[in-house]
Each structure stands twice: as C-alpha cells, then as structure tokens.
PDB file of C-alpha atoms in Angstrom:
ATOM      1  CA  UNK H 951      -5.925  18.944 -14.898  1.00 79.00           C
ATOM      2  CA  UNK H 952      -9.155  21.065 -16.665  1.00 79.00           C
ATOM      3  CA  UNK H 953     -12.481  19.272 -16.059  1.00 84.00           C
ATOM      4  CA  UNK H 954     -14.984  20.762 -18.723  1.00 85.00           C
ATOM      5  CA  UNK H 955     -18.754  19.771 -18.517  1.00 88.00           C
ATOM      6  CA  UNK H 956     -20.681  20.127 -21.502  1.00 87.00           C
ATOM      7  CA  UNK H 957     -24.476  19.783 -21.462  1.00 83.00           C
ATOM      8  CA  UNK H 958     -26.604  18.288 -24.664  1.00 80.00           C
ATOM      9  CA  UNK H 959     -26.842  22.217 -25.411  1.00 81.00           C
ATOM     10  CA  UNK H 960     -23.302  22.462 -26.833  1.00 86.00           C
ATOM     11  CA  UNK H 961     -24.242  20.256 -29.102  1.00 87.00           C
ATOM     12  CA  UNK H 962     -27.384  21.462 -30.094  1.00 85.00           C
ATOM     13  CA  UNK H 963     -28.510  23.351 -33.476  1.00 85.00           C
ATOM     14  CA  UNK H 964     -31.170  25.406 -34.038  1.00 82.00           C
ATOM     15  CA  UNK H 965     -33.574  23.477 -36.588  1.00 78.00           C
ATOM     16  CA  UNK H 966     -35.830  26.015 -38.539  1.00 77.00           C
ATOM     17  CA  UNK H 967     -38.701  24.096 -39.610  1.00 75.00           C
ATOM     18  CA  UNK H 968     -39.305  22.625 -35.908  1.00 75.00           C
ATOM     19  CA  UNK H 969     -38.476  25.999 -34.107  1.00 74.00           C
ATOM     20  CA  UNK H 970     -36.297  24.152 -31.273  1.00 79.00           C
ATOM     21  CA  UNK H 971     -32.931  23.491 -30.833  1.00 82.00           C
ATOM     22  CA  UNK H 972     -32.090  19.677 -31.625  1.00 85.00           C
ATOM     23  CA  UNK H 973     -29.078  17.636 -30.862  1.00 86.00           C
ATOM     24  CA  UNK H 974     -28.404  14.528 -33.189  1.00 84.00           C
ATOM     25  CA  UNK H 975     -27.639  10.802 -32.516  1.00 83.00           C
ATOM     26  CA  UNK H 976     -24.002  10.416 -33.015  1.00 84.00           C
ATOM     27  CA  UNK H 977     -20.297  10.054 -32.135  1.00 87.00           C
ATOM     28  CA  UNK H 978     -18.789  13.295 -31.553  1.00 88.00           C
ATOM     29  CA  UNK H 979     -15.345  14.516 -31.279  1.00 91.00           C
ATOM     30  CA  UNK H 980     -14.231  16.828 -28.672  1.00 92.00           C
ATOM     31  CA  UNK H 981     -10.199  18.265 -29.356  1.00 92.00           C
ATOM     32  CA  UNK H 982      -8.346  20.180 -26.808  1.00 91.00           C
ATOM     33  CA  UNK H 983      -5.262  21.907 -27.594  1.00 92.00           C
ATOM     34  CA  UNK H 984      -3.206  25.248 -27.346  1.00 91.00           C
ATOM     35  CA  UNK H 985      -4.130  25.495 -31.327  1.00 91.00           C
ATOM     36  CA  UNK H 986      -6.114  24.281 -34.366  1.00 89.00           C
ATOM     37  CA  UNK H 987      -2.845  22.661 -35.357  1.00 90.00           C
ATOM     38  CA  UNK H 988      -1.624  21.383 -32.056  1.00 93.00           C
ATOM     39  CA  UNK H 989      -3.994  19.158 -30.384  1.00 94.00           C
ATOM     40  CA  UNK H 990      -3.080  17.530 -27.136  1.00 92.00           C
ATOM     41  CA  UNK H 991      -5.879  15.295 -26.233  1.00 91.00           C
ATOM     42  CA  UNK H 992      -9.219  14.329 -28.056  1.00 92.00           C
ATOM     43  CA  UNK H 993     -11.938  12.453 -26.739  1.00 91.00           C
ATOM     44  CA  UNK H 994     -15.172  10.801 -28.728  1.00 92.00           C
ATOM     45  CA  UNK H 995     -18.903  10.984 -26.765  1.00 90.00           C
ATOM     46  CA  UNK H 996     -21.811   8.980 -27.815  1.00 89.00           C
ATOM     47  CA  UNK H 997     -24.548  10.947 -27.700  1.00 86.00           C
ATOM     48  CA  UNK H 998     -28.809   9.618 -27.893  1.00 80.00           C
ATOM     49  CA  UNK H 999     -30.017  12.138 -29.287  1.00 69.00           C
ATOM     50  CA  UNK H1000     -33.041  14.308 -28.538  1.00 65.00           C
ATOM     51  CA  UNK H1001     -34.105  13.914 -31.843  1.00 53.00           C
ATOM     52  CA  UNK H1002     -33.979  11.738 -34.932  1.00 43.00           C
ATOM     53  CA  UNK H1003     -31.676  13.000 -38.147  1.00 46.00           C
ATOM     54  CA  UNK H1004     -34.373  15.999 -39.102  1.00 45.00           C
ATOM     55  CA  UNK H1005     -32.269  16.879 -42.390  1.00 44.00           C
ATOM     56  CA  UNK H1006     -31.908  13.048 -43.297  1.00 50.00           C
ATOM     57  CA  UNK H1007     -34.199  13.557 -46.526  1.00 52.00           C
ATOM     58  CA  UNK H1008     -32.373  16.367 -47.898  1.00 62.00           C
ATOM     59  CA  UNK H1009     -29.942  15.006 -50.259  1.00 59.00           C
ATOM     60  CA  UNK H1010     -26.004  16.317 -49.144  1.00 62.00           C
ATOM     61  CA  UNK H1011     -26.189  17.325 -46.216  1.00 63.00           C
ATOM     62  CA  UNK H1012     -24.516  15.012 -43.596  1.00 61.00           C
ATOM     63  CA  UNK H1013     -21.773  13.964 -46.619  1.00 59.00           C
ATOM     64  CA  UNK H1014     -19.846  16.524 -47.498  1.00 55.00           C
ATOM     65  CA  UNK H1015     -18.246  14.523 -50.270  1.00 58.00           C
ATOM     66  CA  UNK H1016     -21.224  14.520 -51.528  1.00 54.00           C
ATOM     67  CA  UNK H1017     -21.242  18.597 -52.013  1.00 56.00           C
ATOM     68  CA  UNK H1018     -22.232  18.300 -55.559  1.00 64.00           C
ATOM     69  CA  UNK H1019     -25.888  16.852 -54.591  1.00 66.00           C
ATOM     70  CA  UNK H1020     -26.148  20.065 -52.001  1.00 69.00           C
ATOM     71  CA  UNK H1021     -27.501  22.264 -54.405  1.00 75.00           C
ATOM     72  CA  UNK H1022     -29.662  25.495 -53.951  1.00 77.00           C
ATOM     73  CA  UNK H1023     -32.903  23.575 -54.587  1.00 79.00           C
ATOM     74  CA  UNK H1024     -31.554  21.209 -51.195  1.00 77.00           C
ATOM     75  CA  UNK H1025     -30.549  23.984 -49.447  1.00 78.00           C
ATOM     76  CA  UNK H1026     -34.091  25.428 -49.817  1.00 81.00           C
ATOM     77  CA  UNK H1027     -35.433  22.798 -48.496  1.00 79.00           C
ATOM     78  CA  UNK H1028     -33.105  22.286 -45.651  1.00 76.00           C
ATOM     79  CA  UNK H1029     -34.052  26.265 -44.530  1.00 78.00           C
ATOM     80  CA  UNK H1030     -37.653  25.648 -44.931  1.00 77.00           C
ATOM     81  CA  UNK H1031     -38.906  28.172 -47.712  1.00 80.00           C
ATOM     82  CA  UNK H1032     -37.950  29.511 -50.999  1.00 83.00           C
ATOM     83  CA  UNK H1033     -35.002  31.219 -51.233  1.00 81.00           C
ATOM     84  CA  UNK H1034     -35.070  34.827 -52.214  1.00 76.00           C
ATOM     85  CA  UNK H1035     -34.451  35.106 -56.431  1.00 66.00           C
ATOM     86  CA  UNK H1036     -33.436  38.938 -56.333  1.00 65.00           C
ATOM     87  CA  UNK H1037     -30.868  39.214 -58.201  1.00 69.00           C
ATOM     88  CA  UNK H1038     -27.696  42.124 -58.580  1.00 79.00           C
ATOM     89  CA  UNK H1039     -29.095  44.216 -61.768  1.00 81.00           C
ATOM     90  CA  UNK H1040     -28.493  48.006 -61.659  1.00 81.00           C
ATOM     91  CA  UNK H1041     -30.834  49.874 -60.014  1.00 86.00           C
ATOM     92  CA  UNK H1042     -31.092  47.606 -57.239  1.00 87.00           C
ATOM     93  CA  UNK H1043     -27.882  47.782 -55.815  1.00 92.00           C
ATOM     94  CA  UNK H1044     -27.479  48.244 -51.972  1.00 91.00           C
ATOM     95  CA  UNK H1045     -24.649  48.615 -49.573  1.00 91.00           C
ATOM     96  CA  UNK H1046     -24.591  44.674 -49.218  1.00 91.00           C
ATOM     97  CA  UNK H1047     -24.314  43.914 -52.910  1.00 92.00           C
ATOM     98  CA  UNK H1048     -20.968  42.728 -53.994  1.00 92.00           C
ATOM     99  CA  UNK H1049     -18.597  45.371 -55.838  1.00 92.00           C
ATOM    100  CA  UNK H1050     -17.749  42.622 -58.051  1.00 91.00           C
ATOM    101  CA  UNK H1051     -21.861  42.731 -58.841  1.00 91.00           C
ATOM    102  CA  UNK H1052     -21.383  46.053 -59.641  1.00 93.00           C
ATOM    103  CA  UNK H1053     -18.818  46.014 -61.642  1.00 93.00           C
ATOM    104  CA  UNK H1054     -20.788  44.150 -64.467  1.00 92.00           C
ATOM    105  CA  UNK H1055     -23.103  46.709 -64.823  1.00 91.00           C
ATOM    106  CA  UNK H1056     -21.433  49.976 -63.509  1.00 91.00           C
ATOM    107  CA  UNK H1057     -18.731  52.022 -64.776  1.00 92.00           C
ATOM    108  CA  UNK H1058     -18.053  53.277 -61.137  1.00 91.00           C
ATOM    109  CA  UNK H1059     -18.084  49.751 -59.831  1.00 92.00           C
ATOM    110  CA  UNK H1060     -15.401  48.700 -62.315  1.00 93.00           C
ATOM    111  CA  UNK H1061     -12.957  51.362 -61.008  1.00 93.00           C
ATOM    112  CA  UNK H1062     -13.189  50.716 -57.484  1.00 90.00           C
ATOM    113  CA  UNK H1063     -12.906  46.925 -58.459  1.00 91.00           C
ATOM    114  CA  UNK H1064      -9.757  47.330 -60.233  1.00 92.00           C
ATOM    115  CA  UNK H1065      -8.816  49.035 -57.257  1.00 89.00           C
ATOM    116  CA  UNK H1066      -9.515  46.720 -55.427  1.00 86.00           C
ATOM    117  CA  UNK H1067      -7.948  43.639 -57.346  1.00 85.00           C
ATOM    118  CA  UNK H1068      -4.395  45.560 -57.110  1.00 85.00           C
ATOM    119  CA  UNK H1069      -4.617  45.748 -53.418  1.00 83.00           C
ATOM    120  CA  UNK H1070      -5.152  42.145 -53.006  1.00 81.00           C
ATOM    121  CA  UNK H1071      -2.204  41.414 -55.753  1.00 80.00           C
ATOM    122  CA  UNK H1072      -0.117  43.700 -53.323  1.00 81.00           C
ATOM    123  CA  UNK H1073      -1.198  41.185 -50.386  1.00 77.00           C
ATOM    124  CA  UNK H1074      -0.646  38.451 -51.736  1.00 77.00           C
ATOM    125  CA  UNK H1075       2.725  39.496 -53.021  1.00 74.00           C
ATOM    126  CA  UNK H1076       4.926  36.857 -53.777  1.00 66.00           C
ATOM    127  CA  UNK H1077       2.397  34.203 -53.154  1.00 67.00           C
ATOM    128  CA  UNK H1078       1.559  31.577 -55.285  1.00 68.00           C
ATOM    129  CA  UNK H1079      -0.948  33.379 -57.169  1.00 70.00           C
ATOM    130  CA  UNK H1080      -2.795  29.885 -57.237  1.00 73.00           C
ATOM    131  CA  UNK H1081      -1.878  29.070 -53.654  1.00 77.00           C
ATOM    132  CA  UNK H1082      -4.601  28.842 -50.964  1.00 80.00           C
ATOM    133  CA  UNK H1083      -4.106  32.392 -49.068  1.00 80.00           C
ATOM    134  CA  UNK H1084      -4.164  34.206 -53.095  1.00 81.00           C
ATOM    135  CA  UNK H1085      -7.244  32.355 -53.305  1.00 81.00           C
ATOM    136  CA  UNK H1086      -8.853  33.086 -50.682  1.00 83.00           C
ATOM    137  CA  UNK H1087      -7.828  36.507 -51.301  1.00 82.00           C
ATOM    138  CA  UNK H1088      -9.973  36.860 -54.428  1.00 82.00           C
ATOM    139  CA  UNK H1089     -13.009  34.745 -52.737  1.00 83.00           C
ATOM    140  CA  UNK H1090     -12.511  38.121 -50.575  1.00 84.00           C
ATOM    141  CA  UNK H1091     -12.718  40.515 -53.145  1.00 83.00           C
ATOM    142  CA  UNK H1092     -15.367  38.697 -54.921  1.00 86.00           C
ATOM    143  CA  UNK H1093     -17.724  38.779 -52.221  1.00 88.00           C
ATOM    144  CA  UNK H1094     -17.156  41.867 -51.008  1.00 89.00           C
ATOM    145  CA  UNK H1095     -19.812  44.983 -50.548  1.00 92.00           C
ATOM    146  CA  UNK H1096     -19.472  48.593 -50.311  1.00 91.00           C
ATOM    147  CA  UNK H1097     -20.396  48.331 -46.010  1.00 88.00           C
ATOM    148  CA  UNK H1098     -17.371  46.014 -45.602  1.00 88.00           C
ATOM    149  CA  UNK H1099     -14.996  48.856 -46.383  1.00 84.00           C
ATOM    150  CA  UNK H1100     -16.147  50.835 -43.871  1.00 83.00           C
ATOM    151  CA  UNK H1101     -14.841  48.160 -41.492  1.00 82.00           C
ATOM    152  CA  UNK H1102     -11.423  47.997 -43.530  1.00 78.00           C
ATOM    153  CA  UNK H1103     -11.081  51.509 -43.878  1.00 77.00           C
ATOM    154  CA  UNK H1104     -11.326  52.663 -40.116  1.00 77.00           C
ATOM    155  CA  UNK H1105     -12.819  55.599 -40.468  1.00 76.00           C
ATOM    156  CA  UNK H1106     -11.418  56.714 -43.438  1.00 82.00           C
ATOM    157  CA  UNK H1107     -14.580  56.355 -45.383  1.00 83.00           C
ATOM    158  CA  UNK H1108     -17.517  57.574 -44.166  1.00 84.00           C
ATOM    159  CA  UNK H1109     -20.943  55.673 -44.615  1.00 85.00           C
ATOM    160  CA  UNK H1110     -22.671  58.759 -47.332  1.00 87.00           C
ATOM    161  CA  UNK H1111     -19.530  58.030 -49.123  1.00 88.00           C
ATOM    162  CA  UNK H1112     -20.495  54.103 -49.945  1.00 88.00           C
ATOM    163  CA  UNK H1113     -24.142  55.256 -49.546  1.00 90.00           C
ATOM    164  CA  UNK H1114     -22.973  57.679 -52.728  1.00 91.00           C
ATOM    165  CA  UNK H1115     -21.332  55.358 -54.692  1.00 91.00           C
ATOM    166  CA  UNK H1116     -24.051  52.982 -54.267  1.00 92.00           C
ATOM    167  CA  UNK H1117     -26.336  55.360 -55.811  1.00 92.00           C
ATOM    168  CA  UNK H1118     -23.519  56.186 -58.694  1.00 93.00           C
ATOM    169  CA  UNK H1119     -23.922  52.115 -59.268  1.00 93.00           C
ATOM    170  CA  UNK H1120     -27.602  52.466 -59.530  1.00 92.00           C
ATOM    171  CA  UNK H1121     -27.204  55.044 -62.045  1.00 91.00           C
ATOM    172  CA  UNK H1122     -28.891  57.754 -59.748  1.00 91.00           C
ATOM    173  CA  UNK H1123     -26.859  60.585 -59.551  1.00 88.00           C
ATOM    174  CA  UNK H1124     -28.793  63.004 -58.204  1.00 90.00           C
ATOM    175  CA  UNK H1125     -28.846  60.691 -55.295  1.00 86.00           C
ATOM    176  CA  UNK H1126     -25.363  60.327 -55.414  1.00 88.00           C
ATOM    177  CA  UNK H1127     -25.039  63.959 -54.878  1.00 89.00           C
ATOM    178  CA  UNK H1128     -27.279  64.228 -52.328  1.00 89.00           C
ATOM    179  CA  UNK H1129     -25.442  62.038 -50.289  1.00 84.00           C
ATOM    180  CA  UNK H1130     -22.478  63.493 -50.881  1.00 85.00           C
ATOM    181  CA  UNK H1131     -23.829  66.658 -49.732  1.00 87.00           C
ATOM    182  CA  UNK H1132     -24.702  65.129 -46.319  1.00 82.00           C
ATOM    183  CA  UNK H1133     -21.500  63.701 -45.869  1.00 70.00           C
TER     184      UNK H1133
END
C-alpha cells in the first residue's frame, strides 16, 4: 500500500494576468500505474476551488474539441499581452529560428535542411511514412533550430559553428567568418 498526499498546490497553475497560482473548481482525475499505458488504479477528487474559471471568457480553452476557436488572437488574450509579430525574414535569423525558416530564404539553410529531411527518412525507415512516429518526425524537423543540434550532435558541433551558419543565413559573411575563426 502507497499513501500519496497531494495539497491544492499540485493542482495549481500559474495564472499570468493575476500573478498567483490558482487551482480551479472541478473533478479531477488522479491515475497510478507502472506506465502511461498500464494503469492500475484511478481515483476522481472534487476539488472547491480557490478561484473561479479565470480563462472562462476566452473562447477554446477548457474544450479542446473546440481547438479551432483557440486561435492566436485567444491565445493572446489568455497570456495577457500582444504576442510578439517578428517574423523569420533573412537578416534576422538567430540560433532559435527554425532551419526550415531558413531554408525559404537561404541557400545554406536549404542544404542543411535537405540534410536534415534524409536523416529523418532514415529514422523513420520502414514506417508508414503517414504513420504517427513519421509524423512526428517531420513536426521535428520542422521546428527545429540551429541550438538544438548542438544537443543532438554531442559535441560534435561546436556553438561558432551554428553561430556561423546563422550568420551565412543572414547573408553576413564576414560574420560568418569571423566566427569561424573563433571556433
């Protein structure tokens, strides 16, 4: 037998526009198991509250069949100020931009995205190419910036490498070299 106590705090979220954390009215689920996909015992709590719905007016959010009303104009309001509008054009690429961004605009960008599109084929192998895991696969290499392969690459790739090509990207090559040269 595992007893577990779990204060209104693990079930709390931190709400932006009222700078606390906030736990919502509401039957919750609590799952126990040795996995995600073997569950051994569930159990539902009632909680009170310590606060009304605060996201109740923003149109989406608590129905997630509903995802098509959760747009970027409710999401703005949900995080409580405009959302940035800086966009991926050349010249103001940074380590965090996608490759994929890139790759629009850069001749550099497309290479290492090509490259990057035959690893994840190799992956994915005999996959379903429309399966789930090839899918996710591509979400992957869609989203992915220049930083992220120094994680992948284990220090194989140093950071004035990715700080080089980002400059390539940006059309600066002068930059690029520079970079290089430190690295």
């Amino acid at each position: 037998t595992v007893q577990c106590s779990l204060d209104a705090r693990a079930f709390a979220f931190y709400d932006v526009p009222s700078a606390q954390w906030l736990v919502e009215a509401g039957e919750f689920e609590i799952q126990v198991g040795a996995s995600s996909r073997d569950i051994r015992g569930r159990v539902v709590v009632t909680l009170a509250g310590v606060a009304t719905q605060p996201h109740s007016v923003v149109a989406g959010y608590s129905d997630i069949r509903g995802a098509d009303t959760f747009n970027e104009a409710a999401f703005a309001q949900l995080y409580g100020k405009p959302l940035t509008t800086k966009r991926h054009t050349p010249g103001n690429f940074t380590i965090n931009t996608p490759i994929s961004e890139m790759a629009k605009h850069s001749w550099v960008a497309r290479i290492l995205y090509a490259q990057m599109q035959r690893q994840m084929q190799q992956m994915v192998g005999a996959m379903d190419r429309e399966g789930p895991t090839a899918l996710l696969f591509q979400a992957m290499a869609d989203d992915m910036p220049p930083r992220t392969l120094l994680m992948f690459a284990q220090g194989k790739i140093k950071l004035a490498w990715m700080q080089a090509f980002v400059a390539l990207a940006n059309g600066r090559y002068l930059q690029a070299m520079q970079a290089l040269w430190r690295g």
